[in-house]
XYZ file of C-alpha atoms in Angstrom:
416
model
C 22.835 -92.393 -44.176
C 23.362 -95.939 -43.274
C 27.108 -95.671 -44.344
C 27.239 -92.722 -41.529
C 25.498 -94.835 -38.810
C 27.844 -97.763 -39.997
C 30.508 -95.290 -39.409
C 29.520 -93.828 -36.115
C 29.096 -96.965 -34.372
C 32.329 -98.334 -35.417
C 34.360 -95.492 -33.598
C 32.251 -95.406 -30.574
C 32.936 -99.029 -30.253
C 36.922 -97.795 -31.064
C 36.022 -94.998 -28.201
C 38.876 -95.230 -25.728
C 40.794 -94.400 -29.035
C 39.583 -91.425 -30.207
C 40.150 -90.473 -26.784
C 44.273 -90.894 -26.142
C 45.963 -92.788 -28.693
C 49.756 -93.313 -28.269
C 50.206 -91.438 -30.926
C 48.224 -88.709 -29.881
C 49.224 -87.844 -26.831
C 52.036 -85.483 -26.605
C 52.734 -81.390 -26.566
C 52.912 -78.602 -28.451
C 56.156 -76.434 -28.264
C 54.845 -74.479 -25.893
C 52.918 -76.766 -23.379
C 53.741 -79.636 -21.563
C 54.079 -83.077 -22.513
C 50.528 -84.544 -22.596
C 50.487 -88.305 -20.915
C 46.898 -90.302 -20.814
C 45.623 -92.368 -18.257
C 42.888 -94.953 -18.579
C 41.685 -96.798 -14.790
C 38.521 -98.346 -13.879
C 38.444 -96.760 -10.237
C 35.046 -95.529 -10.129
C 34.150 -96.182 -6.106
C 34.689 -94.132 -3.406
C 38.377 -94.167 -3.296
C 38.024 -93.387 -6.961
C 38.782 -89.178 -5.566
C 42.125 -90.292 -4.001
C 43.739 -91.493 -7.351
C 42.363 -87.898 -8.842
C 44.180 -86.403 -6.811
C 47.048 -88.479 -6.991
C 47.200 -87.630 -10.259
C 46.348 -83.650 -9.549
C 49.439 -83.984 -7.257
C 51.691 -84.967 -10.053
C 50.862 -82.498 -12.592
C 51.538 -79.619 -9.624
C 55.063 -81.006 -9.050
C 55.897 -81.770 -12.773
C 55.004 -78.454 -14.762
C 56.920 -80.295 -17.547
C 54.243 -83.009 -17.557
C 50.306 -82.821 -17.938
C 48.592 -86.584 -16.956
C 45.125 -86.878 -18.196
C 42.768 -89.276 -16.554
C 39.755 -91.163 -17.955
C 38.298 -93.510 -15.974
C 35.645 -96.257 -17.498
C 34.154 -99.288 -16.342
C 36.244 -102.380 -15.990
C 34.532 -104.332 -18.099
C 35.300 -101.728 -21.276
C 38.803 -101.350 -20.835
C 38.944 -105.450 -20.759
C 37.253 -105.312 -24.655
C 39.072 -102.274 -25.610
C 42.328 -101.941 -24.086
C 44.379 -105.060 -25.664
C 43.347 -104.730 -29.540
C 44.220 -101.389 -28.865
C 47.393 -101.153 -27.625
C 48.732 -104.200 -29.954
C 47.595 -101.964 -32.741
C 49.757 -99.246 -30.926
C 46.903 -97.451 -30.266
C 45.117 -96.734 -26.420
C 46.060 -94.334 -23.566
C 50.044 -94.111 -22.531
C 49.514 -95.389 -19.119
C 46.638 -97.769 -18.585
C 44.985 -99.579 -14.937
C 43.584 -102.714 -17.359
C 41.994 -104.413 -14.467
C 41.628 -105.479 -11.154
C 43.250 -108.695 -12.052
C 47.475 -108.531 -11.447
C 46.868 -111.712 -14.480
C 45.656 -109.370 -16.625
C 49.017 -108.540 -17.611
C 49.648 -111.396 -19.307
C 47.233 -110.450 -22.117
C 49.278 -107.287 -23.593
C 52.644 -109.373 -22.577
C 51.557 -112.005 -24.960
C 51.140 -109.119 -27.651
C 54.433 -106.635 -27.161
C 52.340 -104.610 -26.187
C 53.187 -103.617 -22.873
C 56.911 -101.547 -21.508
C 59.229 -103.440 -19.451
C 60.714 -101.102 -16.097
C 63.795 -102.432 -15.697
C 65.589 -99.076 -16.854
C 63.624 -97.000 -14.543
C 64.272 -99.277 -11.222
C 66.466 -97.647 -8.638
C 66.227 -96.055 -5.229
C 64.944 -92.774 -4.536
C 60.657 -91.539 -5.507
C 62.652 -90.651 -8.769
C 63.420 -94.308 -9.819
C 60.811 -97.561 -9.285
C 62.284 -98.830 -6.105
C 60.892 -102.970 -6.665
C 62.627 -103.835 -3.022
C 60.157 -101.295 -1.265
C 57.377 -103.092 -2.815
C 56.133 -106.310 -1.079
C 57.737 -109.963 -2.994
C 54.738 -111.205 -3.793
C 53.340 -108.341 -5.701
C 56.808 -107.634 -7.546
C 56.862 -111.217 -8.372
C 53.332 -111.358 -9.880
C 54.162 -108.424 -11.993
C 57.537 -110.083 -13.195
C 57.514 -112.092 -16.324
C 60.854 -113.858 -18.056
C 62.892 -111.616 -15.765
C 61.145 -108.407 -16.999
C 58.850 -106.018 -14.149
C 55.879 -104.885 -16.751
C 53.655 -103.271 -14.061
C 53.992 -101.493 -10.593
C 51.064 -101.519 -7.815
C 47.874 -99.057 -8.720
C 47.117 -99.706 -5.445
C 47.979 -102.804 -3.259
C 46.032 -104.144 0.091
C 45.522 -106.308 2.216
C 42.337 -108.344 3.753
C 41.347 -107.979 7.437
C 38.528 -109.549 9.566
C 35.687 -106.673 9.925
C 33.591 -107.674 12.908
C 30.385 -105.869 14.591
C 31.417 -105.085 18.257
C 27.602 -104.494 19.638
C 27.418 -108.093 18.458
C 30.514 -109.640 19.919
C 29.630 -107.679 23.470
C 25.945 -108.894 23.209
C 27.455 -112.391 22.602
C 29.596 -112.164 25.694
C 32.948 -112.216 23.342
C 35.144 -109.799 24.857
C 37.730 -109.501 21.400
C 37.422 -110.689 18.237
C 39.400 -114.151 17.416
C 43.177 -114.520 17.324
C 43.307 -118.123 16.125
C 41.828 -120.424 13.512
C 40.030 -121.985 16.760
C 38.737 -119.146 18.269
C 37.461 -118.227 15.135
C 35.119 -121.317 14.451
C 34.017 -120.875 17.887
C 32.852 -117.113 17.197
C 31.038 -117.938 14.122
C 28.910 -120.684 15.657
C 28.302 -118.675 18.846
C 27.135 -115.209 16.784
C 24.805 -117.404 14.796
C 21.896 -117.242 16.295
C 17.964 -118.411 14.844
C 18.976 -121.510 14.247
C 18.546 -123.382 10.178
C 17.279 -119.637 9.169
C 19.107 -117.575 10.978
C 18.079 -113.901 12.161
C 21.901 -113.044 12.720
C 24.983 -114.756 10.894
C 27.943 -115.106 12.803
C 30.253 -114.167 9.203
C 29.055 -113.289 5.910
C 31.238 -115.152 3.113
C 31.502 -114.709 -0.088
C 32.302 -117.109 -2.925
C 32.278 -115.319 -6.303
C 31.944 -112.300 -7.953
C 34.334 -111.043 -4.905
C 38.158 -110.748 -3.996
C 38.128 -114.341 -2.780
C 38.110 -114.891 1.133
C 38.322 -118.731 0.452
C 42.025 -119.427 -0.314
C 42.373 -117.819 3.464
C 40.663 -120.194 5.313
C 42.660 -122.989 3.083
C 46.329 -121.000 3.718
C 45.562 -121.054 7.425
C 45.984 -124.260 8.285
C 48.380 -125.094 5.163
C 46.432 -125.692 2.317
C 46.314 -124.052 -0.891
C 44.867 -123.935 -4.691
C 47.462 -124.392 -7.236
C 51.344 -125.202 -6.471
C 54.439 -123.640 -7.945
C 54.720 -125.870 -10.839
C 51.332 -125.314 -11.963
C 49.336 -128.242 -10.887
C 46.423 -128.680 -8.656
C 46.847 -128.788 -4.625
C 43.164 -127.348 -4.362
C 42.364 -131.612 -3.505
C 45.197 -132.365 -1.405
C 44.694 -133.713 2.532
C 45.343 -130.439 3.955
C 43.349 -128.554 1.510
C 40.222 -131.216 2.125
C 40.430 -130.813 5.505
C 40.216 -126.826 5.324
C 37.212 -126.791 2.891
C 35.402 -129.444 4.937
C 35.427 -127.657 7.963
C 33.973 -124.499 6.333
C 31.698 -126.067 3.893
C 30.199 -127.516 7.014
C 30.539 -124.463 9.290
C 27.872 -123.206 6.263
C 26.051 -126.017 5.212
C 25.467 -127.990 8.922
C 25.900 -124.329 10.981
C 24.636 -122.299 9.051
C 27.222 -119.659 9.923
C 26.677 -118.010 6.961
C 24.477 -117.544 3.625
C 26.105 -119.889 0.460
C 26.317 -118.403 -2.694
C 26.740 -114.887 -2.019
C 28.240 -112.540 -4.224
C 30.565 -110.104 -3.093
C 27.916 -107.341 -2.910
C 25.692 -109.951 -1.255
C 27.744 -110.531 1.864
C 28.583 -107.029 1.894
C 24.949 -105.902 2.315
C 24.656 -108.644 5.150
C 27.105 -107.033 6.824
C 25.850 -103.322 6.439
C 22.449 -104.287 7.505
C 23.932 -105.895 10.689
C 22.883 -109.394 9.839
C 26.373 -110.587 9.781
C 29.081 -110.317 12.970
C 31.765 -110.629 11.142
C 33.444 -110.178 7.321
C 36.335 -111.086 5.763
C 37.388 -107.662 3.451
C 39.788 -104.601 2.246
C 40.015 -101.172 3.536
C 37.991 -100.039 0.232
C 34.914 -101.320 2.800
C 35.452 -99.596 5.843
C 33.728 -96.035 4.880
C 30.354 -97.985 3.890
C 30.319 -99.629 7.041
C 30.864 -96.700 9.202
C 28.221 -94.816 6.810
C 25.500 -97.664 7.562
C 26.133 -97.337 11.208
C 27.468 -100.551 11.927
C 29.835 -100.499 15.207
C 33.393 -101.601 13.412
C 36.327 -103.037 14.485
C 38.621 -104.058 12.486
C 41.265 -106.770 13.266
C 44.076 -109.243 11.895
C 42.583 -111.990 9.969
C 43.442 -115.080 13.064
C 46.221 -117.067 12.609
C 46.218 -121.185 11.638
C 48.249 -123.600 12.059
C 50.435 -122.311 8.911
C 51.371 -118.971 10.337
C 50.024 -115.823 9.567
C 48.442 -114.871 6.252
C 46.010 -113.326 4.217
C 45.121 -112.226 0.907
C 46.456 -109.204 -0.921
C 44.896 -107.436 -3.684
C 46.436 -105.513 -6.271
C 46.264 -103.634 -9.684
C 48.715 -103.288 -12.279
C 49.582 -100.127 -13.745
C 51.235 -100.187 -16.716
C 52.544 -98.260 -19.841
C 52.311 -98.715 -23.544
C 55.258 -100.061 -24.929
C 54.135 -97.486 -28.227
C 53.576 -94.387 -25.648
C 55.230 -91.499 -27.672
C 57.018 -90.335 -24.670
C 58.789 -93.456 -22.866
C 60.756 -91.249 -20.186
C 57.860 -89.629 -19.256
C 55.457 -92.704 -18.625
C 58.236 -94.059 -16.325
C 58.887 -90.927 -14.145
C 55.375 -91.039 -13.475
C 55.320 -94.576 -12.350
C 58.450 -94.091 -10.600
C 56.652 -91.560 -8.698
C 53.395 -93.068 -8.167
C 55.233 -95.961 -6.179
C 57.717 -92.982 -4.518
C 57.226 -92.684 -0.605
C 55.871 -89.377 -0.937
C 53.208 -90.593 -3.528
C 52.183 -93.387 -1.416
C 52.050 -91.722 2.143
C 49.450 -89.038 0.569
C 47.654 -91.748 -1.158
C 47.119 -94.028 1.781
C 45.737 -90.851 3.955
C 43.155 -90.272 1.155
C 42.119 -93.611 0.205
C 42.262 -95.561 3.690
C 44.525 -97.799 1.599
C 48.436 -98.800 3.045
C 50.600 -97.843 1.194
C 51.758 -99.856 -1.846
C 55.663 -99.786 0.468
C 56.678 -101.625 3.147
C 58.996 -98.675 4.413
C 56.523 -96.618 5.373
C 54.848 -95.839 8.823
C 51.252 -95.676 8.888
C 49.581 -93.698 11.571
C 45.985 -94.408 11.453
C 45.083 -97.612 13.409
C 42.374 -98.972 10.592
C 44.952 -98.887 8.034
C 47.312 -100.099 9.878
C 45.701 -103.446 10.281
C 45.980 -103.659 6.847
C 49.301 -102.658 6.379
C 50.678 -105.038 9.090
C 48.940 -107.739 7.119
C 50.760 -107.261 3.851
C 54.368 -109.031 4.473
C 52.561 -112.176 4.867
C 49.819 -111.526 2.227
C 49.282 -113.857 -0.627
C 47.749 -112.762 -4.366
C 44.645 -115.354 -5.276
C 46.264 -117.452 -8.249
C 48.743 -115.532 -8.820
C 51.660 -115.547 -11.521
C 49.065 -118.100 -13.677
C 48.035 -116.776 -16.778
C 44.747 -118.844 -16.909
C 43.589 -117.045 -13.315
C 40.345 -115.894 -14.738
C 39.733 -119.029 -15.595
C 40.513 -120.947 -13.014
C 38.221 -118.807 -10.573
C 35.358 -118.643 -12.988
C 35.671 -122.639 -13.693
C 37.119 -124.301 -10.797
C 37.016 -122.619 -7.582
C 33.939 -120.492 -7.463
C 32.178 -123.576 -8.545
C 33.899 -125.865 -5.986
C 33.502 -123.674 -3.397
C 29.189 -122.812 -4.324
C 28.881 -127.002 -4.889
C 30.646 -127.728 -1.460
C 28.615 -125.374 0.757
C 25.544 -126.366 -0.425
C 25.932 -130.295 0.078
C 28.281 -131.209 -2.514
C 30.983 -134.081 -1.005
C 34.489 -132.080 -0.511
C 36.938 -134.550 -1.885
C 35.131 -135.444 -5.133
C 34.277 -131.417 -5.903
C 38.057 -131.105 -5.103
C 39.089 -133.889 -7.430
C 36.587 -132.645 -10.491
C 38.005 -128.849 -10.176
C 41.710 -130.360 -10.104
C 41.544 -131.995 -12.803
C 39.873 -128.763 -14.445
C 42.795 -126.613 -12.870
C 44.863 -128.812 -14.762
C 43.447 -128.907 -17.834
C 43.712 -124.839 -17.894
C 47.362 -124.910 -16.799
C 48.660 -127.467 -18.700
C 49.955 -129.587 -15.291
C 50.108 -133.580 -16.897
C 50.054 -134.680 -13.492
């Protein structure tokens, strides 16, 4: 009995592959060639990649794509022993993170595209796809992963509050946005309304946009630290003490945290994706949405992506990449952005809905958090989240900047 039990819990742990092992999935000489798909897209625009997928297998009767969706946080401790073992699902979302690619790179584990790029929805056309992403999924001159998805952020803002503040639009500029956040707090040290709820962790980071603004940044191209430079300083200050002396917002808010401020219309204004929108409208809040404002560096803003990738072991090669090829086609993307309330993961592509089409006008000059660096993770979980909790609670900028450089460092290997 305690040999069974032994036994059990040793394949449920192995669960994802019992479920669609390379090896496993395939056809019989009758059916259709049998592809599995592992994601962790279980929120609301989790029914737009379903039928994404649904859409495929109608137009490729040759083809049957199988999706299982788990939380992220599985497929992290699954996913990599399993597909270095040659094992896992054909086609595989591993995460949220575009760094998580390193981690199957590192272990042959994951296919290169190269001989599926072209023009056309039949080939993976990398030019349609915006720089930054295609360079974030390129490693050693080899494309391992195309966009799952790709957006952009936006400034959400609460119009009854901006028209009961006397603010006839919401900000343009770096200026004009200080000025709104002061003037839409209101209550004073405790605040009964926020004028924006940030986040600093546990979230797609809205940080590294108020540093990018006005031309500072986190880590430079060679690897080392710019997260304590002058210009990067000078950015953090000013928020920090927006927070800490203003009291524009909450510190230490997760994600979820500033996302319930917002929903309960206790903040005016929020820096987030489209994947927000639909829970905003649902609590009642009066939206607008609107470019995040411009700095002194130009426009910018941060994008958000996830990679979606196939096993280098999948039984059937051709087919994983003709389904990649036309997950990223224009016709693939078009439907998908209707659906989800994404843009599309294209830059040729016209997007008719005015929501989305904030965020798609964002995306040529959107930025990935941290990306390209293989210690990412780390860096957030170890350097910048903490800098950015220590500073808006009271913490002096330029010595938090200096400690999380030299941690930044330490991960990437910078000896500078």
């Amino acid at each position: 009995m305690k040999m069974r039990v032994k036994a059990a819990a040793a394949l449920a742990a192995l669960g994802l592959l019992a479920s669609s092992s390379c090896g496993g999935s395939g056809s019989d000489s009758s059916g259709p060639v049998k592809l599995s798909l592992l994601t962790g897209f279980t929120g609301p625009d989790a029914p737009a990649y379903r039928a994404l997928v649904d859409a495929f297998n109608a137009s490729h009767p040759g083809i049957r794509v199988s999706m299982d969706v788990q939380p992220w946080d599985a497929i992290g401790q699954k996913l990599p022993a399993a597909w270095a073992t040659g094992q896992g699902p054909d086609l595989a979302t591993p995460s949220f993170d575009p760094g998580a690619i390193f981690n199957y790179i590192k272990t042959n584990s994951v296919l290169p595209l190269e001989s599926a790029a072209g023009d056309g929805d039949a080939k993976i056309n990398a030019s349609a796809i915006p720089p930054a992403v295609t360079k974030a999924f390129t490693v050693d001159g080899h494309l391992y992963a195309v966009p799952a998805n790709l957006a952009s952020v936006a400034l959400y803002y609460n119009k009854a509050m901006f028209k009961a503040a006397g603010i006839a639009r919401p900000p343009k500029t770096a200026e004009e946005f200080i000025a709104d956040a002061r003037k839409l707090t209101t209550g004073g040290p405790k605040p009964t309304q926020y004028g924006i709820s940030l986040a600093d962790h546990q979230t797609i980071q809205m940080w590294p946009i108020l540093q990018w603004m006005n031309g500072g940044d986190i880590v430079g191209a060679d690897g080392c630290a710019t997260v304590n430079s002058r210009a990067s300083v000078q950015s953090l200050r000013t928020w920090a003490d927006l927070v800490r002396n203003d009291h524009v917002s909450p510190p230490g808010q997760t994600g979820a945290d500033a996302d319930t401020l917002f929903s309960a219309k206790k903040a005016a204004m929020e820096l987030n994706g489209p994947w927000a929108a639909e829970g905003f409208r649902k609590a009642g809040v009066d939206l607008g949405i609107a470019p995040v404002p411009v700095g002194s560096a130009g426009p910018v803003t941060v994008a958000s992506t996830a990679p979606l990738m196939a096993a280098r072991n999948t039984g059937h090669k051709a087919e994983a990449l003709q389904f990649l090829s036309w997950w990223t086609g224009r016709t693939a993307q078009a439907e998908f952005s209707k659906k989800s309330g994404f843009p599309p993961a294209r830059t040729d592509l016209t997007v008719a809905d005015p929501a989305v089409a904030v965020f798609a006008k964002g995306l040529p000059t959107a930025r990935l958090y941290l990306a390209g660096l293989e210690a990412s993770t780390k860096i957030d979980t170890d350097a910048y989240a903490p800098l950015i909790g220590q500073i808006t609670r009271g913490a002096e900028v330029q010595r938090s900047a200096d400690t999380a450089a030299k941690t930044i460092n330490g991960l990437t290997g910078c000896k500078n």
